mmCIF file of C-alpha atoms in Angstrom:
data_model
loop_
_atom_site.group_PDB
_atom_site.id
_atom_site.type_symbol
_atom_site.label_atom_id
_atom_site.label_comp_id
_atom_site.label_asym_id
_atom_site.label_seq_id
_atom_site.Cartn_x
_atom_site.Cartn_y
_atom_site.Cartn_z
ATOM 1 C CA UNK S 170 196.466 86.709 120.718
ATOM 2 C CA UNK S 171 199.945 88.117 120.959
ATOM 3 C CA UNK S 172 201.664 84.962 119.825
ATOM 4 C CA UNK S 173 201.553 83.921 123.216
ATOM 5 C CA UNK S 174 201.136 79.996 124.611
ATOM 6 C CA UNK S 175 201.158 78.517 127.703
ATOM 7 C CA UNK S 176 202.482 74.814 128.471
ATOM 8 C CA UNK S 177 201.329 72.649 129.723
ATOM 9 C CA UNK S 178 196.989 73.345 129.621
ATOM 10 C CA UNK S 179 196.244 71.375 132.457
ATOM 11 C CA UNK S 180 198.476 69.823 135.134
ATOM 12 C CA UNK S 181 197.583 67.385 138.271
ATOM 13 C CA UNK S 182 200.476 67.351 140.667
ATOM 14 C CA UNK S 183 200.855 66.295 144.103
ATOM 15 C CA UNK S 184 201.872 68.056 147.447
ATOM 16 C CA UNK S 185 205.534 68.546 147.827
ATOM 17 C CA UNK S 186 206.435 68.031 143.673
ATOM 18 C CA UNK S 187 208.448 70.439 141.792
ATOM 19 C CA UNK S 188 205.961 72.018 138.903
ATOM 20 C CA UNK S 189 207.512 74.477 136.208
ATOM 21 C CA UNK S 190 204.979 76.025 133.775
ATOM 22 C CA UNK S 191 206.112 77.335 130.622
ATOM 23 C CA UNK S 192 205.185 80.788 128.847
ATOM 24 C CA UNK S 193 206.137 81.454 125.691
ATOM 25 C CA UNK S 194 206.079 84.337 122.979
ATOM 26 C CA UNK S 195 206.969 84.755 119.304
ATOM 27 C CA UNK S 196 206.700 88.375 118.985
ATOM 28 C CA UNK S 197 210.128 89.848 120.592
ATOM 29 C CA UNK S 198 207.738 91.312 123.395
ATOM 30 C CA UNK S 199 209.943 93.078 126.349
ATOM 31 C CA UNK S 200 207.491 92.847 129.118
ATOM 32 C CA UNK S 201 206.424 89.201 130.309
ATOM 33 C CA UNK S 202 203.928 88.914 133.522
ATOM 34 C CA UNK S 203 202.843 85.487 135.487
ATOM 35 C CA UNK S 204 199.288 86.196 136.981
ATOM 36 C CA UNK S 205 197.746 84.009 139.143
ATOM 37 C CA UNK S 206 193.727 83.552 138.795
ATOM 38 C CA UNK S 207 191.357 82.533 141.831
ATOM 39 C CA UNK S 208 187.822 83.323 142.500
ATOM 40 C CA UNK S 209 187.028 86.757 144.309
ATOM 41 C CA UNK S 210 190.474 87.967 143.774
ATOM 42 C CA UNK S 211 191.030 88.903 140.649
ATOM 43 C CA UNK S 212 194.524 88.574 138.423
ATOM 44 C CA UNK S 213 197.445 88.999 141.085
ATOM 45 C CA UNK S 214 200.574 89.215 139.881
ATOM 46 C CA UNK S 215 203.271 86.885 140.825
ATOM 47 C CA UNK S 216 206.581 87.723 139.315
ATOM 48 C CA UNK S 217 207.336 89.996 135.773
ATOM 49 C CA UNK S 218 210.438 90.187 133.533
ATOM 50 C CA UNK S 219 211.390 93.082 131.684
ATOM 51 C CA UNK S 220 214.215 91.298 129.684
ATOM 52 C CA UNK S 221 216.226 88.841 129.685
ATOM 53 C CA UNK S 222 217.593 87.488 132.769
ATOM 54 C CA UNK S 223 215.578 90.731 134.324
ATOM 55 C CA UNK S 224 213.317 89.911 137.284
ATOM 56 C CA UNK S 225 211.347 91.518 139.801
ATOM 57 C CA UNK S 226 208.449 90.490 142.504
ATOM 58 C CA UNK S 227 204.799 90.893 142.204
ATOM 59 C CA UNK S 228 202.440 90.984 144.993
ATOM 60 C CA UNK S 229 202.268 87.045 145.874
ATOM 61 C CA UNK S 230 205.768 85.851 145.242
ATOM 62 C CA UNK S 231 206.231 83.721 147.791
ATOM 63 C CA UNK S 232 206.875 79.803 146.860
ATOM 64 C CA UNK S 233 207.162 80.738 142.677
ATOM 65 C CA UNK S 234 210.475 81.717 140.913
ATOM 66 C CA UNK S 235 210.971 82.275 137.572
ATOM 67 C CA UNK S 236 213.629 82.824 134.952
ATOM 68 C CA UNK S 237 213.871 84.237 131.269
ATOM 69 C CA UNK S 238 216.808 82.965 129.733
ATOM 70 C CA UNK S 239 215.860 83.807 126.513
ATOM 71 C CA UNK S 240 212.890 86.874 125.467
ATOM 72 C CA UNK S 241 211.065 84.494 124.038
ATOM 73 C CA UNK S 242 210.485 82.008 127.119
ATOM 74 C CA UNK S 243 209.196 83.133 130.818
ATOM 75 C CA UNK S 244 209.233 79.987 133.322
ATOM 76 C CA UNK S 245 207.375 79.882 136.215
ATOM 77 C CA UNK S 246 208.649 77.308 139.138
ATOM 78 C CA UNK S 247 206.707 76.199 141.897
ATOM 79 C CA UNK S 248 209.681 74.830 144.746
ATOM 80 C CA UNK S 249 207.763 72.484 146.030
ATOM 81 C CA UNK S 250 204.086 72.391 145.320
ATOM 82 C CA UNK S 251 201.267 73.422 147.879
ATOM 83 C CA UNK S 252 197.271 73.176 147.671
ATOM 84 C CA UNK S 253 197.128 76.622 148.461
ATOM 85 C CA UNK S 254 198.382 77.046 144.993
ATOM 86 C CA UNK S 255 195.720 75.178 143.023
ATOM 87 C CA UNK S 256 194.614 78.099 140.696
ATOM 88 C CA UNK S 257 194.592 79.036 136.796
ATOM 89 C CA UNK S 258 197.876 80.800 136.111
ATOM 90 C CA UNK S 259 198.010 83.470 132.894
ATOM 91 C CA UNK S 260 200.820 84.582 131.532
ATOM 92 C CA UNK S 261 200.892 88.207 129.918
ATOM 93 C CA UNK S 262 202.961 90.539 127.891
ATOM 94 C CA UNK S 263 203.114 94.239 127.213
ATOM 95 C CA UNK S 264 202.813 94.586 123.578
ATOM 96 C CA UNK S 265 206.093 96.476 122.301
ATOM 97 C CA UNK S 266 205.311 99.325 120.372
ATOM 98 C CA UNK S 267 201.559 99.522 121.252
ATOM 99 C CA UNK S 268 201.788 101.522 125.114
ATOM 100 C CA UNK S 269 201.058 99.958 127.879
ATOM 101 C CA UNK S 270 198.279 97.524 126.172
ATOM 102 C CA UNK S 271 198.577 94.048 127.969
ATOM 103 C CA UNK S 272 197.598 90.560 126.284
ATOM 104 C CA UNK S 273 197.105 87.871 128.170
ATOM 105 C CA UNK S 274 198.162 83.347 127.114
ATOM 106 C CA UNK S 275 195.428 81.313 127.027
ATOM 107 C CA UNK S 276 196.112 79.780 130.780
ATOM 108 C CA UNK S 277 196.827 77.027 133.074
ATOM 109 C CA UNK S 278 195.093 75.113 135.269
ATOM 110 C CA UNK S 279 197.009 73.664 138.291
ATOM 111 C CA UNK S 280 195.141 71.609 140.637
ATOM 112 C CA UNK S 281 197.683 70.409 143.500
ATOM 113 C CA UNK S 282 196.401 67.292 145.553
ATOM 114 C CA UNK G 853 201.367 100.188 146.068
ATOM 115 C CA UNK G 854 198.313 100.524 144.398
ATOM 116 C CA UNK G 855 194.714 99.304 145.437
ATOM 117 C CA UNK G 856 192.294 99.333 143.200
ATOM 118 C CA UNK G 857 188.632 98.680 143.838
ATOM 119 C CA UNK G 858 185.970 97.315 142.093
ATOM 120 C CA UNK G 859 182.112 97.194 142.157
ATOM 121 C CA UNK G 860 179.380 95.836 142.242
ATOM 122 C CA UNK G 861 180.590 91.762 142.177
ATOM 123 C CA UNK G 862 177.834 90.890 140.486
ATOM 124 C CA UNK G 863 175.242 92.463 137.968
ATOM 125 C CA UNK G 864 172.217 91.530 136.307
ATOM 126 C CA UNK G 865 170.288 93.550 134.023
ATOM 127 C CA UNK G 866 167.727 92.738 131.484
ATOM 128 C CA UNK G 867 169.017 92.644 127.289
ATOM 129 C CA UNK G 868 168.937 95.750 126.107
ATOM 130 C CA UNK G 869 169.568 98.023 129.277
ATOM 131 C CA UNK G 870 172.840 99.893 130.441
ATOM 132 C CA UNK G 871 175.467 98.280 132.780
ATOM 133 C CA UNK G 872 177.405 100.485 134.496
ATOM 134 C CA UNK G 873 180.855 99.085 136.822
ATOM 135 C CA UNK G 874 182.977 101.358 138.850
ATOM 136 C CA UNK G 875 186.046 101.062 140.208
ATOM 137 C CA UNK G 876 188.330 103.417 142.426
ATOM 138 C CA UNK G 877 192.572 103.064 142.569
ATOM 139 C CA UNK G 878 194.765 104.794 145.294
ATOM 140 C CA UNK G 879 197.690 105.489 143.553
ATOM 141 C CA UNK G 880 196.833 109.119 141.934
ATOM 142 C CA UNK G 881 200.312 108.500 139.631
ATOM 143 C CA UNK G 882 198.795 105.795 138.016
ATOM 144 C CA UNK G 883 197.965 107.027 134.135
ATOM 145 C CA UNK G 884 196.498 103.662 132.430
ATOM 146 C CA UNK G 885 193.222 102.526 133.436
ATOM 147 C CA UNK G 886 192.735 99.004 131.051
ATOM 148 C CA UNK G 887 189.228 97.269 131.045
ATOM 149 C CA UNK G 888 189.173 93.180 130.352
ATOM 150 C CA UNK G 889 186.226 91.061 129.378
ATOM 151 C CA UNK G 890 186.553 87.416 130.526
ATOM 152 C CA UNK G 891 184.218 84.690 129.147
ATOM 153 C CA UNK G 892 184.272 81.548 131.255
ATOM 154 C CA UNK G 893 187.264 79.447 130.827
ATOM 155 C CA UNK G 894 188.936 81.932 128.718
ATOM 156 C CA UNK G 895 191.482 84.546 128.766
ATOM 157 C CA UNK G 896 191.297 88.039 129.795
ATOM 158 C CA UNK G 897 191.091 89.923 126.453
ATOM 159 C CA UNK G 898 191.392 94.210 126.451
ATOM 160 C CA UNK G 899 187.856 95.461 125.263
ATOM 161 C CA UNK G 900 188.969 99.006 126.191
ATOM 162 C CA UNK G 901 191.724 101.965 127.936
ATOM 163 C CA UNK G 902 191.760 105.102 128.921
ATOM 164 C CA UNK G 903 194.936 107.018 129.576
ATOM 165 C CA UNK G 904 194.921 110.185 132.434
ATOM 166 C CA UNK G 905 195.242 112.884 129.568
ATOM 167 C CA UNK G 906 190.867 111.789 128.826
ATOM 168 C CA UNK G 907 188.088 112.154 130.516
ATOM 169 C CA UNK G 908 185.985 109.855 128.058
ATOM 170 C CA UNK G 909 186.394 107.200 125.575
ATOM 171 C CA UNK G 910 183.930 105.549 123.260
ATOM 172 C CA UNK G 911 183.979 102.433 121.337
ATOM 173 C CA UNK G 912 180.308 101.797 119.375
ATOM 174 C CA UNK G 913 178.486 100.407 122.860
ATOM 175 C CA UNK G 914 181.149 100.677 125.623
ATOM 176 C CA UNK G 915 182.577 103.601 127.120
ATOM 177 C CA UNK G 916 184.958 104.516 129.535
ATOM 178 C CA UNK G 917 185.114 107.660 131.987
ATOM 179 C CA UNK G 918 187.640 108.471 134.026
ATOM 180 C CA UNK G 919 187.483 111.034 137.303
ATOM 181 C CA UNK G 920 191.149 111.773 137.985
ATOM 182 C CA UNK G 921 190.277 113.687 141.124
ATOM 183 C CA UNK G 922 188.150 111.513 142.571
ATOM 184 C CA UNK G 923 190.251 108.561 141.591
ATOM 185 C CA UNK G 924 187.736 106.671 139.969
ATOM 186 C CA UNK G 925 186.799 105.197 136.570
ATOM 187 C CA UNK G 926 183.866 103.817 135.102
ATOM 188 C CA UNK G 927 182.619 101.186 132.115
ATOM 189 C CA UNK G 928 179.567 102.086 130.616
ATOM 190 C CA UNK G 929 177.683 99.514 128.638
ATOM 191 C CA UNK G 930 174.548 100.157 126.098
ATOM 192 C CA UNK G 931 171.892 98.315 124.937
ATOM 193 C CA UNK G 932 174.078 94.915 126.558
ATOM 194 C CA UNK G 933 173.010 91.774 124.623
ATOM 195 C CA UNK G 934 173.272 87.974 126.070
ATOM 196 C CA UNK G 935 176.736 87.786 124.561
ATOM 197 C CA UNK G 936 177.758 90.662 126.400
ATOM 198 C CA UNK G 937 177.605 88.092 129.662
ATOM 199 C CA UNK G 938 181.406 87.633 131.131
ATOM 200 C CA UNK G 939 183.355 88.690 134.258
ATOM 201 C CA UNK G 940 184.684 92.442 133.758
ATOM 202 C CA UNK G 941 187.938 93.553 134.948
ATOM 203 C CA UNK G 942 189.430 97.106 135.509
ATOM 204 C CA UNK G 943 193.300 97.335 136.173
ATOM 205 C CA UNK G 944 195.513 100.073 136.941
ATOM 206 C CA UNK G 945 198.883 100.937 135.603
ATOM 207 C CA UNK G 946 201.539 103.679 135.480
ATOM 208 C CA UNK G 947 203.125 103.868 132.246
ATOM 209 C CA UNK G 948 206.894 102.988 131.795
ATOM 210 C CA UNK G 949 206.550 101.035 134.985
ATOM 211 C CA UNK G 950 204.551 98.369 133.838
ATOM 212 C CA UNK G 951 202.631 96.824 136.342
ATOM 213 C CA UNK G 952 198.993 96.238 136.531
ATOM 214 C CA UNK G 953 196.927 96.208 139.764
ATOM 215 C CA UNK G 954 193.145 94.484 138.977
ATOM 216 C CA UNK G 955 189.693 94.693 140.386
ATOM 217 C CA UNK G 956 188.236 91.595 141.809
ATOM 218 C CA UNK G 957 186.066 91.605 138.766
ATOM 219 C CA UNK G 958 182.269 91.667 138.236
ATOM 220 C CA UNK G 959 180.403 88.542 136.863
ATOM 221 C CA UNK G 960 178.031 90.481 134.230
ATOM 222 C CA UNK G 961 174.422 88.515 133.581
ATOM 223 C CA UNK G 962 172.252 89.881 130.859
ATOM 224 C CA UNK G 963 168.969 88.057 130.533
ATOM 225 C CA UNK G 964 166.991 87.727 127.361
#
């Protein structure tokens, strides 16, 4: 599994409320990715870090940030929470040394009411 | 950017038969063509790759083909088996650049 985790599993949250979901890794990967799951679409990507403090969009980045203070912590923030939202979010790395081979957390489910 | 397509959505075939899911990508720089199995409620895990330098790749009952001129690239599944039921995903990647573009999947249903 990468050493990767996800926090927290599961998470209710109303319209409007700040949500920050927690990815973290104990392997010293480079790469971190924030998917975003929903049915008929696939895994889109949100945002990705390739190091510390390094940032860059993904294809639906609008309403998330995220930070990476540290390589082994990726944080994605929701502003201000929307039901458009409500989805299973993965985080993923890029396993160092092993090409381009991409492992994926176990996931979160955010359900915004 | 990249668009990468996938089909069919949905497959049923009886245990024991071949499953075959295609999927096309736009970019013709991308060089890393990833395939992820997905039982329900559970991550994406890597069952298999194929970089642009092969045409084919084999692991015991799943293969992978890959048409760089067309732009296309195939899984190819033998003698599939109930547990071989999941949602499939293809993705497409240039390497160095690191980004992934996926396939809307296809839910897999093998019937005993």
């Amino acid at each position: 599994d990468a050493g990767i985790t996800q926090s927290p599993r599961h998470k209710v949250t109303e319209t409007g409320t700040p949500v920050t979901l927690r990815c973290h890794q104990t392997e010293n990967h480079r790469y971190m990715y924030w998917y975003r799951q929903d049915p008929g679409h696939g895994l889109r990507l949100i945002h990705y870090s390739y190091g510390v403090k390094d940032t860059d969009k993904g294809e639906v980045s609008d309403g998330y940030s995220v930070s990476r203070s540290k390589t082994e912590d990726f944080l994605l923030t929701l502003e201000s929470a929307t039901s458009s939202q409500t989805s299973v979010y993965f985080c993923a790395i890029t396993a160092s040394g092993r090409g381009d081979e991409q492992y994926f957390g176990p996931g979160t489910r955010l359900t915004v009411t | 950017g990249e668009n990468v397509e996938q089909h069919p959505s949905t497959l049923s075939v009886q245990e024991g038969d071949s499953a075959v899911i295609k999927c096309t990508y736009s970019d013709s720089a991308s060089n890393y063509f990833p395939w992820y199995k997905q039982e329900l409620g559970k991550r994406p895990q890597l069952i298999i790759d194929i970089r642009s330098n092969v045409g084919e790749k084999k692991d015991q009952r799943i293969a992978v083909t890959l048409n760089k001129t067309a732009k296309h690239f195939s899984l190819h599944i033998t003698e599939t088996q109930p547990e071989d039921s999941a949602v499939y995903f293809c993705a497409a990647s240039l390497y160095n650049f690191n980004k992934f573009y996926f396939g809307s999947g296809t839910k897999l249903n093998v019937k005993p």
